[in-house]
Amino acid sequence: MIKRQVIVVKTYCFKLYKAKRNRKLHKVINIAGIIYNYCIALHKRYYRLFKKSLNIYL
């Protein structure tokens, strides 16, 4: 008996309008994107240098 695991990825798309109440949310989303992209670049750089992948337990 073989058990298969199915992973479902959902994405959401929102339009943020230039309203005063959305300014802080817009800044937070931009900062989160910058941090996420930096972490991806860091993982790629580490693998390129050491031929090992980073994981949670390092």
CSV table of N, CA, C and O in Angstrom, one decimal:
chain,number,residue,atom,x,y,z
A,1,MET,N,0.8,-1.2,0.0
A,1,MET,CA,0.0,0.0,0.0
A,1,MET,C,0.9,1.2,0.0
A,1,MET,O,1.7,1.4,0.9
A,2,ILE,N,0.7,2.1,-1.0
A,2,ILE,CA,1.5,3.3,-1.1
A,2,ILE,C,0.6,4.5,-0.8
A,2,ILE,O,-0.5,4.7,-1.3
A,3,LYS,N,1.1,5.3,0.2
A,3,LYS,CA,0.4,6.5,0.6
A,3,LYS,C,1.0,7.7,-0.2
A,3,LYS,O,2.2,7.9,-0.2
A,4,ARG,N,0.1,8.5,-0.8
A,4,ARG,CA,0.6,9.6,-1.5
A,4,ARG,C,0.1,10.9,-0.8
A,4,ARG,O,-1.0,10.9,-0.4
A,5,GLN,N,1.0,11.9,-0.8
A,5,GLN,CA,0.6,13.1,-0.1
A,5,GLN,C,0.4,14.2,-1.2
A,5,GLN,O,1.2,14.4,-2.1
A,6,VAL,N,-0.7,14.9,-1.1
A,6,VAL,CA,-1.1,15.9,-2.0
A,6,VAL,C,-0.9,17.3,-1.3
A,6,VAL,O,-1.5,17.5,-0.3
A,7,ILE,N,-0.1,18.2,-2.0
A,7,ILE,CA,0.1,19.5,-1.4
A,7,ILE,C,-0.7,20.5,-2.3
A,7,ILE,O,-0.5,20.5,-3.5
A,8,VAL,N,-1.5,21.3,-1.7
A,8,VAL,CA,-2.3,22.3,-2.4
A,8,VAL,C,-1.8,23.7,-2.0
A,8,VAL,O,-1.7,24.0,-0.8
A,9,VAL,N,-1.4,24.4,-3.0
A,9,VAL,CA,-0.9,25.8,-2.7
A,9,VAL,C,-2.0,26.8,-3.2
A,9,VAL,O,-2.4,26.7,-4.4
A,10,LYS,N,-2.4,27.7,-2.3
A,10,LYS,CA,-3.4,28.7,-2.7
A,10,LYS,C,-2.7,30.1,-2.7
A,10,LYS,O,-1.9,30.3,-1.8
A,11,THR,N,-3.0,30.9,-3.6
A,11,THR,CA,-2.5,32.3,-3.6
A,11,THR,C,-3.7,33.2,-3.7
A,11,THR,O,-4.8,32.9,-4.3
A,12,TYR,N,-3.5,34.4,-3.2
A,12,TYR,CA,-4.5,35.4,-3.3
A,12,TYR,C,-3.9,36.7,-3.9
A,12,TYR,O,-2.8,37.0,-3.7
A,13,CYS,N,-4.7,37.4,-4.7
A,13,CYS,CA,-4.3,38.6,-5.3
A,13,CYS,C,-5.2,39.7,-4.9
A,13,CYS,O,-6.4,39.6,-5.0
A,14,PHE,N,-4.6,40.8,-4.3
A,14,PHE,CA,-5.4,41.9,-3.8
A,14,PHE,C,-4.8,43.2,-4.5
A,14,PHE,O,-3.7,43.3,-4.7
A,15,LYS,N,-5.7,44.1,-4.7
A,15,LYS,CA,-5.4,45.4,-5.2
A,15,LYS,C,-5.4,46.4,-4.0
A,15,LYS,O,-6.4,46.6,-3.4
A,16,LEU,N,-4.3,47.0,-3.8
A,16,LEU,CA,-4.2,48.1,-2.7
A,16,LEU,C,-4.3,49.4,-3.4
A,16,LEU,O,-3.5,49.8,-4.2
A,17,TYR,N,-5.3,50.2,-3.0
A,17,TYR,CA,-5.5,51.5,-3.5
A,17,TYR,C,-4.7,52.5,-2.7
A,17,TYR,O,-4.4,52.2,-1.5
A,18,LYS,N,-4.5,53.6,-3.3
A,18,LYS,CA,-3.7,54.7,-2.6
A,18,LYS,C,-4.5,55.5,-1.6
A,18,LYS,O,-4.7,56.7,-1.7
A,19,ALA,N,-5.0,54.8,-0.6
A,19,ALA,CA,-5.8,55.4,0.4
A,19,ALA,C,-4.9,55.6,1.7
A,19,ALA,O,-4.0,54.8,1.9
A,20,LYS,N,-5.2,56.5,2.5
A,20,LYS,CA,-4.4,56.8,3.7
A,20,LYS,C,-4.4,55.6,4.6
A,20,LYS,O,-3.4,55.2,5.2
A,21,ARG,N,-5.5,54.9,4.7
A,21,ARG,CA,-5.6,53.7,5.6
A,21,ARG,C,-4.8,52.5,5.1
A,21,ARG,O,-4.5,51.6,5.9
A,22,ASN,N,-4.4,52.5,3.9
A,22,ASN,CA,-3.6,51.4,3.3
A,22,ASN,C,-2.1,51.7,3.3
A,22,ASN,O,-1.3,50.8,2.9
A,23,ARG,N,-1.7,52.8,3.7
A,23,ARG,CA,-0.2,53.2,3.6
A,23,ARG,C,0.6,52.2,4.5
A,23,ARG,O,1.6,51.7,4.0
A,24,LYS,N,0.2,52.0,5.7
A,24,LYS,CA,1.0,51.2,6.6
A,24,LYS,C,1.0,49.8,6.1
A,24,LYS,O,2.1,49.1,6.1
A,25,LEU,N,-0.1,49.3,5.7
A,25,LEU,CA,-0.2,47.9,5.2
A,25,LEU,C,0.7,47.7,3.9
A,25,LEU,O,1.4,46.7,3.8
A,26,HIS,N,0.7,48.7,3.1
A,26,HIS,CA,1.5,48.7,1.9
A,26,HIS,C,3.0,48.6,2.3
A,26,HIS,O,3.8,47.8,1.7
A,27,LYS,N,3.4,49.4,3.2
A,27,LYS,CA,4.8,49.4,3.7
A,27,LYS,C,5.2,48.0,4.3
A,27,LYS,O,6.3,47.5,4.0
A,28,VAL,N,4.3,47.5,5.1
A,28,VAL,CA,4.6,46.2,5.7
A,28,VAL,C,4.7,45.1,4.7
A,28,VAL,O,5.6,44.2,4.7
A,29,ILE,N,3.8,45.1,3.7
A,29,ILE,CA,3.9,44.1,2.6
A,29,ILE,C,5.2,44.2,1.8
A,29,ILE,O,5.8,43.2,1.5
A,30,ASN,N,5.6,45.5,1.5
A,30,ASN,CA,6.9,45.7,0.8
A,30,ASN,C,8.1,45.2,1.6
A,30,ASN,O,9.0,44.5,1.0
A,31,ILE,N,8.1,45.5,2.9
A,31,ILE,CA,9.2,45.0,3.7
A,31,ILE,C,9.2,43.5,3.8
A,31,ILE,O,10.3,42.9,3.7
A,32,ALA,N,8.1,42.9,3.9
A,32,ALA,CA,8.0,41.4,4.0
A,32,ALA,C,8.5,40.8,2.7
A,32,ALA,O,9.3,39.8,2.7
A,33,GLY,N,8.2,41.4,1.5
A,33,GLY,CA,8.7,40.9,0.3
A,33,GLY,C,10.2,41.1,0.1
A,33,GLY,O,10.9,40.2,-0.4
A,34,ILE,N,10.8,42.2,0.6
A,34,ILE,CA,12.2,42.4,0.6
A,34,ILE,C,12.9,41.3,1.5
A,34,ILE,O,14.0,40.8,1.1
A,35,ILE,N,12.4,41.1,2.7
A,35,ILE,CA,13.0,40.1,3.5
A,35,ILE,C,13.0,38.7,2.9
A,35,ILE,O,13.9,37.9,2.9
A,36,TYR,N,11.8,38.3,2.3
A,36,TYR,CA,11.6,37.0,1.7
A,36,TYR,C,12.6,36.9,0.5
A,36,TYR,O,13.3,35.8,0.5
A,37,ASN,N,12.8,37.9,-0.3
A,37,ASN,CA,13.7,37.8,-1.4
A,37,ASN,C,15.2,37.7,-0.9
A,37,ASN,O,16.0,37.0,-1.5
A,38,TYR,N,15.5,38.4,0.2
A,38,TYR,CA,16.8,38.3,0.7
A,38,TYR,C,17.1,36.9,1.2
A,38,TYR,O,18.2,36.4,1.0
A,39,CYS,N,16.2,36.3,1.9
A,39,CYS,CA,16.4,34.9,2.4
A,39,CYS,C,16.6,33.9,1.2
A,39,CYS,O,17.4,33.0,1.3
A,40,ILE,N,15.8,34.1,0.2
A,40,ILE,CA,16.0,33.2,-1.0
A,40,ILE,C,17.4,33.4,-1.6
A,40,ILE,O,18.1,32.4,-1.9
A,41,ALA,N,17.9,34.6,-1.7
A,41,ALA,CA,19.2,34.9,-2.2
A,41,ALA,C,20.3,34.3,-1.3
A,41,ALA,O,21.3,33.8,-1.8
A,42,LEU,N,20.0,34.4,0.0
A,42,LEU,CA,21.0,33.9,1.0
A,42,LEU,C,21.1,32.4,0.8
A,42,LEU,O,22.2,31.8,0.9
A,43,HIS,N,20.0,31.7,0.7
A,43,HIS,CA,20.0,30.2,0.5
A,43,HIS,C,20.7,29.8,-0.8
A,43,HIS,O,21.5,28.9,-0.8
A,44,LYS,N,20.5,30.6,-1.9
A,44,LYS,CA,21.2,30.3,-3.1
A,44,LYS,C,22.7,30.5,-3.0
A,44,LYS,O,23.4,29.7,-3.5
A,45,ARG,N,23.0,31.6,-2.4
A,45,ARG,CA,24.5,31.9,-2.2
A,45,ARG,C,25.1,30.8,-1.3
A,45,ARG,O,26.2,30.4,-1.7
A,46,TYR,N,24.5,30.4,-0.3
A,46,TYR,CA,25.1,29.4,0.6
A,46,TYR,C,25.3,28.1,-0.1
A,46,TYR,O,26.3,27.4,0.0
A,47,TYR,N,24.3,27.7,-0.9
A,47,TYR,CA,24.4,26.4,-1.7
A,47,TYR,C,25.5,26.5,-2.7
A,47,TYR,O,26.2,25.6,-3.0
A,48,ARG,N,25.6,27.7,-3.4
A,48,ARG,CA,26.6,27.9,-4.4
A,48,ARG,C,28.0,27.8,-3.8
A,48,ARG,O,28.9,27.2,-4.4
A,49,LEU,N,28.2,28.3,-2.6
A,49,LEU,CA,29.5,28.3,-2.0
A,49,LEU,C,29.9,26.9,-1.3
A,49,LEU,O,31.0,26.5,-1.4
A,50,PHE,N,28.9,26.3,-0.6
A,50,PHE,CA,29.2,25.1,0.2
A,50,PHE,C,28.6,23.8,-0.3
A,50,PHE,O,28.8,22.8,0.2
A,51,LYS,N,27.8,23.9,-1.4
A,51,LYS,CA,27.1,22.7,-2.0
A,51,LYS,C,26.3,22.0,-0.9
A,51,LYS,O,26.2,20.8,-1.0
A,52,LYS,N,25.8,22.7,0.0
A,52,LYS,CA,24.8,22.2,1.0
A,52,LYS,C,23.7,23.1,1.1
A,52,LYS,O,23.8,24.3,1.0
A,53,SER,N,22.5,22.5,1.4
A,53,SER,CA,21.3,23.4,1.6
A,53,SER,C,21.1,23.7,3.0
A,53,SER,O,21.4,22.9,3.9
A,54,LEU,N,20.6,24.9,3.3
A,54,LEU,CA,20.2,25.3,4.6
A,54,LEU,C,18.9,24.6,5.0
A,54,LEU,O,18.0,24.4,4.1
A,55,ASN,N,18.7,24.3,6.3
A,55,ASN,CA,17.4,23.8,6.7
A,55,ASN,C,17.1,24.4,8.1
A,55,ASN,O,17.9,25.2,8.6
A,56,ILE,N,16.0,24.0,8.7
A,56,ILE,CA,15.6,24.5,9.9
A,56,ILE,C,16.5,24.2,11.1
A,56,ILE,O,16.7,25.0,12.0
A,57,TYR,N,17.2,23.1,11.0
A,57,TYR,CA,17.9,22.5,12.1
A,57,TYR,C,19.4,22.9,12.2
A,57,TYR,O,20.1,22.4,13.0
A,58,LEU,N,19.8,23.8,11.3
A,58,LEU,CA,21.2,24.3,11.3
A,58,LEU,C,21.5,25.3,12.4
A,58,LEU,O,20.7,26.1,12.8
